[in-house]
Structure formats: C-alpha cells, structure tokens
Coordinates of C-alpha atoms and ligand atoms in Angstrom, one line a residue:
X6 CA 0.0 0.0 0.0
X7 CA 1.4 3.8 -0.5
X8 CA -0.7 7.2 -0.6
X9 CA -0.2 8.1 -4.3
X10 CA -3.7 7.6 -5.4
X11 CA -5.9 9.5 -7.7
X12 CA -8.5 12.2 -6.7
X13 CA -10.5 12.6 -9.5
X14 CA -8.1 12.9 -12.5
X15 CA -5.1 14.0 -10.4
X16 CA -2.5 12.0 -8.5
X17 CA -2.2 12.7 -5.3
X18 CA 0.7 12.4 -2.7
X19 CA -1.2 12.1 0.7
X20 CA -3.0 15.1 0.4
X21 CA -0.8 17.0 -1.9
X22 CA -1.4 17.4 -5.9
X23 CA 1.7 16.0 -7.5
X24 CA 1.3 18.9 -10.6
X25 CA 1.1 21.7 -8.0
X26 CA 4.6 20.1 -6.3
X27 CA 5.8 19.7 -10.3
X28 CA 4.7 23.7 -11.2
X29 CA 7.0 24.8 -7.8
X30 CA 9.9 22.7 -8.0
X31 CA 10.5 21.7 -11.8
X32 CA 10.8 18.4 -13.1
X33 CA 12.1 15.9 -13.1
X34 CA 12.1 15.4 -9.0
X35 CA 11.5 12.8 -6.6
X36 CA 8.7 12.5 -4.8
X37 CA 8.4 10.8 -1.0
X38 CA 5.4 10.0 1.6
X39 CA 6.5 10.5 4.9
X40 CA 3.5 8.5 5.9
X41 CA 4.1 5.5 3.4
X42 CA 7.5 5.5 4.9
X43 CA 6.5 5.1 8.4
X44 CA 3.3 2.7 7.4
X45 CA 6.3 0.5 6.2
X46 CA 8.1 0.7 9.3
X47 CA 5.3 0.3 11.6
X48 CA 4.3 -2.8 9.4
X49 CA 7.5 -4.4 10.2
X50 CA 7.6 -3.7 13.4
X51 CA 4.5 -5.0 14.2
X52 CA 4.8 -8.0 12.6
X53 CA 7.8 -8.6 14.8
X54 CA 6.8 -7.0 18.1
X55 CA 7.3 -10.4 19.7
X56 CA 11.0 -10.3 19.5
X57 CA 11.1 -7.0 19.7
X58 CA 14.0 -6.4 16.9
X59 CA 16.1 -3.5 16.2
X60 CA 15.0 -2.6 12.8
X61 CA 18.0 -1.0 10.6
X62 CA 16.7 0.5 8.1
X63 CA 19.4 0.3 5.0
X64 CA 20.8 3.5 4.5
X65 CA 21.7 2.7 0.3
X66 CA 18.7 1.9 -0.3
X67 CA 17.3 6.1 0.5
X68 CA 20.0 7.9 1.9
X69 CA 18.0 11.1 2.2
X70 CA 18.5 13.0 5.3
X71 CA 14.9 13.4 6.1
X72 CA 13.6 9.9 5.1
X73 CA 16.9 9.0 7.4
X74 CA 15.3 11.6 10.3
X75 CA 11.5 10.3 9.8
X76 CA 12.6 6.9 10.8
X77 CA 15.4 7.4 13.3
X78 CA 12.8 9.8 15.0
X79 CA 10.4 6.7 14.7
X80 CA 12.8 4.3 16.8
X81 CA 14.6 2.7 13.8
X82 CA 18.7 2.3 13.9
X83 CA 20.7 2.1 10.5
X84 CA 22.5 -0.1 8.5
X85 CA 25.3 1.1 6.9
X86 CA 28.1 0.5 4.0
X87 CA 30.7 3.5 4.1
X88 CA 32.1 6.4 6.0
X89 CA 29.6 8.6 3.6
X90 CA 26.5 6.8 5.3
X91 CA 28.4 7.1 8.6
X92 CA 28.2 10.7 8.4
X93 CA 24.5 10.9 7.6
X94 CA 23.3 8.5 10.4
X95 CA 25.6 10.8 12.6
X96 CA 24.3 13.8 10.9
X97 CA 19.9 13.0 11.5
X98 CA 20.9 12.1 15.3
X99 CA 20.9 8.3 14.6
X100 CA 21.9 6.4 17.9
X101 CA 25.3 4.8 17.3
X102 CA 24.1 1.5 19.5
X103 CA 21.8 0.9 17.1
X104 CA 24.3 1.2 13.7
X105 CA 25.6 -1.8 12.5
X106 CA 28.1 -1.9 9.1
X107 CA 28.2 -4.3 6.2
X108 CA 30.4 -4.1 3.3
X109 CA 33.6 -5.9 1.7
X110 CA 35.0 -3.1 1.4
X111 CA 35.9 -1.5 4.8
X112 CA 38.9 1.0 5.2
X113 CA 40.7 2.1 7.8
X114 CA 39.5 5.3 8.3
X115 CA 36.5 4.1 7.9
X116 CA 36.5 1.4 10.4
X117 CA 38.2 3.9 13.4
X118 CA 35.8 7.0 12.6
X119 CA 32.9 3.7 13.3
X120 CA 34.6 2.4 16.4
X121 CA 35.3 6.0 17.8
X122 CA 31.1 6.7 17.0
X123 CA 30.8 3.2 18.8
X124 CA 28.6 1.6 16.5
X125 CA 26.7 -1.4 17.7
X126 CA 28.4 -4.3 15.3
X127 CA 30.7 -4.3 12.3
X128 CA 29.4 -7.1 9.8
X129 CA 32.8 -8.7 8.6
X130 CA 33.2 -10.2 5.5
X131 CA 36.6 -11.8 5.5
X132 CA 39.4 -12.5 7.7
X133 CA 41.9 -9.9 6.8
X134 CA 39.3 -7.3 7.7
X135 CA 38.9 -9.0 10.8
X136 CA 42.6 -8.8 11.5
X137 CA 42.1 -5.0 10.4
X138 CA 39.6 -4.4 12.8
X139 CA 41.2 -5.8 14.9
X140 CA 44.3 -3.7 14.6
X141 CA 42.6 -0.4 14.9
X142 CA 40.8 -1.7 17.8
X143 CA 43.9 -2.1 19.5
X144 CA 45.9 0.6 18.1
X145 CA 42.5 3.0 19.7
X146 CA 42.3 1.1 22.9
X147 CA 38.9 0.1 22.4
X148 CA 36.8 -3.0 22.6
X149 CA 34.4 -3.8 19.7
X150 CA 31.9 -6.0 18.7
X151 CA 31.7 -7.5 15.6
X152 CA 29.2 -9.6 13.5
X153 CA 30.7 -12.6 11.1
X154 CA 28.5 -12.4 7.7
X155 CA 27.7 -15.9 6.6
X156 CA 27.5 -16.8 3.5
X157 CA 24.6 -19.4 3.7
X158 CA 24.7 -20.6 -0.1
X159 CA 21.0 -20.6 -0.8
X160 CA 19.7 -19.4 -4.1
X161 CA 17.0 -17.1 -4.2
X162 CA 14.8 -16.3 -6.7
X163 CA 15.6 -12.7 -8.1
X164 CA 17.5 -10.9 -10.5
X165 CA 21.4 -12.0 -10.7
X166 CA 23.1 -9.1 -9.7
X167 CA 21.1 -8.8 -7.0
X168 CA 21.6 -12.2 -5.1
X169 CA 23.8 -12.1 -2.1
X170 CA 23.9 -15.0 -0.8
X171 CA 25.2 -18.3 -2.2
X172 CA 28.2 -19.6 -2.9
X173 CA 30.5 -17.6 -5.2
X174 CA 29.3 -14.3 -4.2
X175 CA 32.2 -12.2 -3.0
X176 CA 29.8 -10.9 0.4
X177 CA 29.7 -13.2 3.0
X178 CA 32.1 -16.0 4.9
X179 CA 31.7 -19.4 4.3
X180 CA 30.8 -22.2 7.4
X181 CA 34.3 -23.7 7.7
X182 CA 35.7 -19.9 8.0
X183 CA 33.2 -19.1 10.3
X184 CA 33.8 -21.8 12.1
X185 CA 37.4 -21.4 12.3
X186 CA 37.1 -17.4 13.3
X187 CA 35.3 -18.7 16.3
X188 CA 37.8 -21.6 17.4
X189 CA 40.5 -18.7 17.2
X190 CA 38.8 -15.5 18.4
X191 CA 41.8 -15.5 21.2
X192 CA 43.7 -14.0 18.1
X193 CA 41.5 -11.0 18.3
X194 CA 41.7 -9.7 21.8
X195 CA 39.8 -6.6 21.4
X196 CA 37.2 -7.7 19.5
X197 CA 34.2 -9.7 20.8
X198 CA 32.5 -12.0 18.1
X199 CA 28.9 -11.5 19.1
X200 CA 26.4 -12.2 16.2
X201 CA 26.1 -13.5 13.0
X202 CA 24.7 -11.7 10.1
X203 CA 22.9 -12.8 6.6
X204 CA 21.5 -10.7 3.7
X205 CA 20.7 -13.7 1.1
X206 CA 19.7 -11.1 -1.8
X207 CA 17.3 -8.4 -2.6
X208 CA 13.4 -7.8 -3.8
X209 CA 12.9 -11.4 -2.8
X210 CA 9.5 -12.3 -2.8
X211 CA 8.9 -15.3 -0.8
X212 CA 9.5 -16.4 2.9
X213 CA 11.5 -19.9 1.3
X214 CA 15.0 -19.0 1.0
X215 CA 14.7 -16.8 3.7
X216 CA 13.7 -19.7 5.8
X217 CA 16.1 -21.6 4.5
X218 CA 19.1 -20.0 5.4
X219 CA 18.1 -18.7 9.1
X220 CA 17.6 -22.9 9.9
X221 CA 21.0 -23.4 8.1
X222 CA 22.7 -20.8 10.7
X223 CA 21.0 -22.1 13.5
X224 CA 21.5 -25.7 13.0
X225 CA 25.6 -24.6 12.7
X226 CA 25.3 -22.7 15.6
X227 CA 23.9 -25.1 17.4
X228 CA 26.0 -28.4 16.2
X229 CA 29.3 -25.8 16.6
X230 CA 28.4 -24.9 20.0
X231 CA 28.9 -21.1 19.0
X232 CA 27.8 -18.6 21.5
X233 CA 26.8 -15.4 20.1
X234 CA 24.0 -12.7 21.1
X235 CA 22.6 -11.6 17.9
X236 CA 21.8 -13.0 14.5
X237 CA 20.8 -10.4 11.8
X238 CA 18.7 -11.7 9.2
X239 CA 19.5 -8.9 6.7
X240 CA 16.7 -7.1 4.5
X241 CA 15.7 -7.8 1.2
X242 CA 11.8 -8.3 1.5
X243 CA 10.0 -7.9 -2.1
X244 CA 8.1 -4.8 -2.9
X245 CA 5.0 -4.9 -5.6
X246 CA 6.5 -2.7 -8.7
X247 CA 3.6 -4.3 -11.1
X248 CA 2.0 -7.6 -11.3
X249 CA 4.0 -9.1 -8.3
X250 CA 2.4 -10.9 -4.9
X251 CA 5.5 -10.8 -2.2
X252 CA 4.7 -11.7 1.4
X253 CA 3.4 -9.3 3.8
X254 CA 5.4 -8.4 6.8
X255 CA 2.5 -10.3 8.8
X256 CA 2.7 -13.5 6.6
X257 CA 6.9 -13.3 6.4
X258 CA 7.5 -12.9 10.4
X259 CA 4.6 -15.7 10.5
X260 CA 6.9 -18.0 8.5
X261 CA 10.4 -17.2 10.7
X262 CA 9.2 -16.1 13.8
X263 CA 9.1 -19.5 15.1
X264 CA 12.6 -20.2 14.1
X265 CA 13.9 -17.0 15.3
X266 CA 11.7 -17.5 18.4
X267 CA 13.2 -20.8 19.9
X268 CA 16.8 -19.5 18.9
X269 CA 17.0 -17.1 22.2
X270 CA 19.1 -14.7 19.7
X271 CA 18.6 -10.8 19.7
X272 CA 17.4 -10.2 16.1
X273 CA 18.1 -7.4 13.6
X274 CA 16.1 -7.0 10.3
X275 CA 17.8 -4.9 7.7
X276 CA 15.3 -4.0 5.2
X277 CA 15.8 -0.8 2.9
X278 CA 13.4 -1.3 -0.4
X279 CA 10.6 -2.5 2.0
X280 CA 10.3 0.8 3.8
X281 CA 11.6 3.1 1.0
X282 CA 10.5 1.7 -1.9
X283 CA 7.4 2.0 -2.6
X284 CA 7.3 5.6 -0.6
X285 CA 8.9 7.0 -3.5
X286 CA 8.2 8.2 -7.6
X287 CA 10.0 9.9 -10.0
X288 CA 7.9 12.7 -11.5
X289 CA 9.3 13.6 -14.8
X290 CA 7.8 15.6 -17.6
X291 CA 7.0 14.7 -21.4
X292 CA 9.4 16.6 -23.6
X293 CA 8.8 14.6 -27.1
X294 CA 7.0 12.3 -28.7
X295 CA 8.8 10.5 -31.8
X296 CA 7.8 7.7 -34.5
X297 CA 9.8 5.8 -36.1
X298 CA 8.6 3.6 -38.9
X299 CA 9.4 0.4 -36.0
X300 CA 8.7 2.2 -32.9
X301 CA 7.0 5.2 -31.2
X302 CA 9.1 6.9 -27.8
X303 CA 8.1 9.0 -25.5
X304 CA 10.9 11.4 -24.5
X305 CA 10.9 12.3 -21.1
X306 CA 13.3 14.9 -19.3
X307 CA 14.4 11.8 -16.8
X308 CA 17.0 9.2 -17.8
X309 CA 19.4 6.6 -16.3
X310 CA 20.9 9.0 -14.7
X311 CA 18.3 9.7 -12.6
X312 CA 16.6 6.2 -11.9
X313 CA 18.9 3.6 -13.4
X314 CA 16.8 0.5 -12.3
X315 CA 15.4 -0.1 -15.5
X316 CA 18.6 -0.2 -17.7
X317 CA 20.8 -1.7 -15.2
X318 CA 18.6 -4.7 -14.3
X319 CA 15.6 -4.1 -16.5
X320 CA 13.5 -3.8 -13.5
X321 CA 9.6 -2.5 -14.2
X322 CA 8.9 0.3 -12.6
X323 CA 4.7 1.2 -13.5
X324 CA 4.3 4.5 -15.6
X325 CA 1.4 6.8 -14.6
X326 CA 0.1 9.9 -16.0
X327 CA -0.3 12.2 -13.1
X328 CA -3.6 14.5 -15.0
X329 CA -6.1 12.0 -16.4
X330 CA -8.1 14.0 -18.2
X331 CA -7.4 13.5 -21.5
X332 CA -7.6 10.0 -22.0
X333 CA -11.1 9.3 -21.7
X334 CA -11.6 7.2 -25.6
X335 CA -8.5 7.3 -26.4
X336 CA -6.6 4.0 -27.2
X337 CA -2.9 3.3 -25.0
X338 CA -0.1 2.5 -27.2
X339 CA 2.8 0.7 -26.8
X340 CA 5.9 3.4 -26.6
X341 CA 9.1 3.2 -25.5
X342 CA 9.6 5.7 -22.5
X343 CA 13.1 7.3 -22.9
X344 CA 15.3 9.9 -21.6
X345 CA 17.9 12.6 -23.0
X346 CA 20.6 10.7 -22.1
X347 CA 23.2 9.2 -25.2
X348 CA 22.7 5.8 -24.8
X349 CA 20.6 3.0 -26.5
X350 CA 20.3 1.9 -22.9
X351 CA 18.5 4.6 -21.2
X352 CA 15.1 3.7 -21.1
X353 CA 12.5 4.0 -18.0
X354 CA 10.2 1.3 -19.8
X355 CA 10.4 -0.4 -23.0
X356 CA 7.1 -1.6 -25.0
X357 CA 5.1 -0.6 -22.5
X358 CA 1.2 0.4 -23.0
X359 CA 0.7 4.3 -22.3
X360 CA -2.1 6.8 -22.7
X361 CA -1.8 9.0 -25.5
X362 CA 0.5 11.9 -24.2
X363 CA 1.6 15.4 -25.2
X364 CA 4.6 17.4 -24.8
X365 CA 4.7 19.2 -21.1
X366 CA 2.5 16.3 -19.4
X367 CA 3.8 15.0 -16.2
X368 CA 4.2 11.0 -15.8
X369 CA 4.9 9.2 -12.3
X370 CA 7.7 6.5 -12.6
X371 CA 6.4 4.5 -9.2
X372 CA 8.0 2.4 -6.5
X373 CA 11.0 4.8 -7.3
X374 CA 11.7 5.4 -3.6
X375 CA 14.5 2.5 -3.1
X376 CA 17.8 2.7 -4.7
X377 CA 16.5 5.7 -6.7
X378 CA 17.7 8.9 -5.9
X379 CA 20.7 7.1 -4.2
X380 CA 22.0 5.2 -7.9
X381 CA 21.6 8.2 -9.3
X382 CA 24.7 9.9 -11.6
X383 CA 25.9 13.4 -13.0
X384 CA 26.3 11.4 -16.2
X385 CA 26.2 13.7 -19.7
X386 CA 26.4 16.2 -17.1
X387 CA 23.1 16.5 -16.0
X388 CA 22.6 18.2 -12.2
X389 CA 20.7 15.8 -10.6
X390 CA 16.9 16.0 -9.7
X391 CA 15.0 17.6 -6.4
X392 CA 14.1 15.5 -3.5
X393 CA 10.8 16.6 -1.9
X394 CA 8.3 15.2 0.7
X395 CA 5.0 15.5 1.6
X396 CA 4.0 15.6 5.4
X397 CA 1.4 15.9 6.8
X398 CA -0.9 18.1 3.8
X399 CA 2.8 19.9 2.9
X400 CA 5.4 19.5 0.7
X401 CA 8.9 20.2 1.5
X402 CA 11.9 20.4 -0.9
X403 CA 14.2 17.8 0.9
X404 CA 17.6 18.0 -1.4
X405 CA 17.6 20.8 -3.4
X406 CA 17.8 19.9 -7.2
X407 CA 21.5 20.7 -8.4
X408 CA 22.6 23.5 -10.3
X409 CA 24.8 24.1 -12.8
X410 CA 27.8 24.9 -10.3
X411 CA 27.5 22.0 -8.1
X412 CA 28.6 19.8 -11.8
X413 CA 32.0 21.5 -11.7
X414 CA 32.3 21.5 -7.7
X415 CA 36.0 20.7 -7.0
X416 CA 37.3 20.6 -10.5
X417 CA 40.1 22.3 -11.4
X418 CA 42.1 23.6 -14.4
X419 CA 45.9 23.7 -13.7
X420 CA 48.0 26.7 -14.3
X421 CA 49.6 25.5 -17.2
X422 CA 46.5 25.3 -18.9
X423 CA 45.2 28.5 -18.8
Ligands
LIG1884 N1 21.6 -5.5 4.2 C1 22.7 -5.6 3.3 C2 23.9 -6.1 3.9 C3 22.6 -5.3 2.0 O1 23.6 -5.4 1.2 C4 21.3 -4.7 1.5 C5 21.2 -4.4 0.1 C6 20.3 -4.6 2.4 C7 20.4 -5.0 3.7 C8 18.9 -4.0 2.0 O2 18.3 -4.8 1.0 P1 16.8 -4.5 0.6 O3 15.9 -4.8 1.8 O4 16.7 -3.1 0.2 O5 16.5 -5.5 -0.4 N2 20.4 -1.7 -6.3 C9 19.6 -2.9 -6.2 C10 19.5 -3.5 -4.9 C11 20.9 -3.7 -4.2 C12 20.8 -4.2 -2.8 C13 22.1 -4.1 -2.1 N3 22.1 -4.6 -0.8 C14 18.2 -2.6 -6.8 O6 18.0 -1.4 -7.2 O7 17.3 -3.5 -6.9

C-alpha cells in the first residue's frame, strides 16, 4: 500500500497534488510520503513485536537525510556501507548503538571513525578485515563487537546481480571460516564476536529462502556450539512494482518467527526497499514524442541518470500519468519511454502500453523510492533532480535539485592550462 492515489483525474501524494509540487519545483524530481514510509516501518515492526527487533533500516537503499530523520525519529537504527552513510546516520541524530556496518569493502578510516562513533556491530566479511579491525581496535584502545557475515549458499529467486547470498558471491564467509574465526577468536583480543549476520539477496519475494538459510545458521550454531547474542537476518523483503504478490510483513514474520523464536538470539532486520520503496516516484515531464517507422518513444526529461533500475537490471517500474483527463476514448499505445541521455540503454520502460500523451505532461515512474535517488549519476552532465516530501498536507523540498555549479564543484584547471 502507499498514498499516491488519484482524486479525480489527479495523483495525489497524501493530500498534496503532485502537478502543483511539479509547477513549484520543476521536473524531473522525486517524490516521497512521509507516511508510506513510516506505514512500512510500523508494518514491520509490528509483525515482529514479539521479538522485539532492532530494525535498521538500509541506508543505500534512500539515503535522504529526512527519510533517514522520519525513521530514526520513529525508533529505527541504521544499517550502513561506508564512511559517507556514517556521516549521515551521525548527521539526523541516529543512535550509534543501534548502527551496524556491512560491506567488503571497509577502510581504515572508515573502520576507526565507526569504532570512535561506537557503533553497535561491524558485519565482517573476510578475515583480513577481521585482522584490520582488529588492529585499529587495538591501536584506539577500544573494545568492539563485531558480527561474522555468513555466506549461507542458498539461491534465491531474483535478479542475478542482486543475489547475495550463495556460494561464489564475493559478500559473506563461508561455514568452515566461520567456524574457524570462532575456534580462534583468542587471536582478536579486542574484539568480541557476538552475532552473526545474513543478507541472502534483494526484492525477494517469498519467505523460502529466507527460511532456509536462518535454519542453516541455527543448525551450525547449534551443532558448533557457538555462542553469540545476535543474529541479523539482513533485509531484502520484495516490494509490488507491477503484477507481483510478495509476502506481507504479517505472513513473512509468520513464517520465521518461530525459528527466530526458539533460537534465544537478539534479532536485527535490515530491510531498505521494504520501507523506501514504494514511498517514492520519479515525477518527470513529457518533452517529445517520436515515431519511427518500428517504434513510437516518449521522451521524457528523466533518464538513467536519474533512476537507473530499468537499464541496469531491467527492472519495471509502473508509468502513470499524473492528470487523467485526457484520456477518456483514447486508445494506449505501446511506446518506448526514454530519456535525454546518449545511450541505447536509457530507457525507463520499454514496449510498454501508455495513454496518449503530449509534450509538457507530467508521468509518475512508481516504486521509485529505493535505490533511486541514491544510484543516481551526473552522467552527460546532467545536475541531478530535487528531493521533496510530503507531510502531513505539505510539501517540503528535501535536497535541493542541483545547479549548474555544483557539476563542476571541485574541479580544477591547472596553471599550465590557462
Ligand atoms: N543489508 C545488506 C547487507 C545489503 O547489502 C542490502 C542491500 C540490504 C540490507 C537491503 O536490502 P533490501 O531490503 O533493500 O533489499 N540496487 C539494487 C539493490 C541492491 C541491494 C544491495 N544490498 C536494486 O535497485 O534493486
């Protein structure tokens, strides 16, 4: 469920007109629901009230400062990926005992700017940057807790690039490692091993593999005789973008609860698209309308470099005009809906049936709100669009659209140029 609906022949966020947000701010722009957002949350919460979990929500996923503020506001801690995310959790007031950081990729300065905010649990994905953390723990005289990412080799059903979590993935350890980490933990004196962590994949529909690999954890767990405090199931809950049927946050916790239930273990649920997801649209505006003698396109004034979800994993996003009006007896067509962008690739929906429309009307790219804004580029130098949300009957512009200046921030043309 989300609040862009239609009130007579206009779409509406919450109580807001999405062409009188368009006529203030310019296209193209995203759009968020404060209250989608925290329906999501609430959902999930709910549905998990009897283990009471710390929900972090995942920062890449929408790393806007005031979708980051609605939820920390709400109770919900963060997961992060980098010293950039760092910053922002810091920066909306996020409490640091409720961070916890995933990622292959870890540097130093990363890792002692998160020990020094004393995050809750590093997520470690190998053994050398175990032995790093360990290393900065020591050389900061402090004592950390860290998480061992599993790498539970299950396959789940979802697009390639987005499947985490079996074998040959680079995230992740596998059993044996783990294993071994815990028979030599006296090797990392500073660091206490308290959890274990899992992300099996993204926009995964079903409770199956899910299930799947939390009983594969527990049953090593338990034949190992690891000790540990926490397990974090990761996120990666499926979100309806057109014609799916995902589980509900009710029918999901109904599936794992038990499991998680009998295990004693402090849970964490990491989920980013499930909250943000479906909070979010792209609002871009009809600039052109072409036939060729094979195929009609729609031009629009957004491209890949706004929303790259369709050309990078030809993921369907529904189109929606946001004024109506017009359509009544008129016939859809099937259109290609294209940005400016030089590329054969930048497309926001190919072959796709459209109401007739003409140059200047507004169309709503929907379920925009997870990795959106946050994949978005400068590429052919194009400033990239306006945030804005709607609370409570008001819109607020939330990140500013950039201008022409902040393309060339930093750059510089040496003397011996000029
Ligand atoms: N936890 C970890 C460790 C993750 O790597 C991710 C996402 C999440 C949680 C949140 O997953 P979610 O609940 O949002 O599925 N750009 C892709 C998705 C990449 C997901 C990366 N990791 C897309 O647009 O579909």
């Amino acid at each position: 469920m989300h609040e862009f609906k239609y009130r007579g022949n206009e779409l509406y966020c919450e109580d807001v007109g999405i062409s009188t947000i368009a006529a203030s701010v310019g296209t193209p722009f995203y759009l968020y629901s404060y209250k989608t957002l925290l329906d999501h949350y609430d959902k999930l919460r709910d549905a998990f009230s009897s283990v009471r979990p710390l929900i972090c929500f995942s920062v890449k996923s929408n790393s806007n400062l005031a979708v980051l503020r609605a939820l920390v506001k709400s109770g919900a801690g963060l997961d992060i990926v980098s010293g950039g995310e760092l910053y922002r959790a810091r920066h909306v007031g996020a409490d640091p005992k409720k961070i916890v950081y995933a990622g292959v990729g870890k540097r130093r300065d990363e890792i002692a700017d998160a020990i020094r905010a004393g995050i809750l649990l590093f997520n470690i994905e190998s053994k050398e940057e175990l032995e790093e953390i360990q290393r900065v723990a020591a050389s900061l005289r402090k004592r950390v807790n860290v998480a061992l990412r599993i790498n539970p080799d299950v396959v789940p059903h979802t697009h390639a690039y987005v499947a985490t979590g079996k074998g040959g993935s680079k995230f992740g350890l596998d059993f044996e490692t783990v294993y071994g980490i815990f028979a030599s933990r006296k090797r990392y004196p500073d660091l206490n091993i308290r959890g274990v962590h899992i992300h099996i994949g993204s926009q995964i529909l079903d409770a199956a593999p899910f299930e799947k690999a939390i009983k594969k954890v527990l049953a090593f767990i338990k034949s190992r005789r690891i000790s540990v405090d926490y397990f974090n199931i990761g996120g990666g809950l499926g979100i309806i973008y057109s014609m799916e049927h995902p589980q509900t946050a009710r029918s999901f916790a109904g599936r794992i609860l038990p499991l998680l239930k009998r295990s004693g273990l402090k849970i964490i649920l990491e989920p980013g698209r499930f909250i943000s997801g479906n909070s979010g649209v792209l609002v871009t505006k009809v600039l052109y309308n072409k036939t060729t003698p094979r195929k009609r396109f729609v031009i629009v004034d957004g491209g890949m470099s706004d929303l790259i979800r369709p050309s990078l994993y030809e993921a369907h996003h529904n189109i929606v005009p946001v004024i109506t009006d017009r359509e009544a007896g008129r016939h859809p067509q099937k259109v290609d809906v294209v940005g400016p962008i030089c590329e054969s690739g930048d497309f926001l929906a190919r072959d796709r049936l459209l109401p007739p429309v003409e140059r200047g009307d507004l169309l709503a790219v929907m379920g925009a709100g997870a990795y959106g804004f946050t994949m978005s580029s400068n590429y052919n130098s194009r400033p990239r669009p306006a945030e804005v949300m709607v609370i409570k009957g008001k819109f607020y512009v939330v990140r500013e659209r950039e201008s022409y200046s902040d393309l060339v921030r930093g750059e510089k043309i040496p003397k011996e140029l000029r």
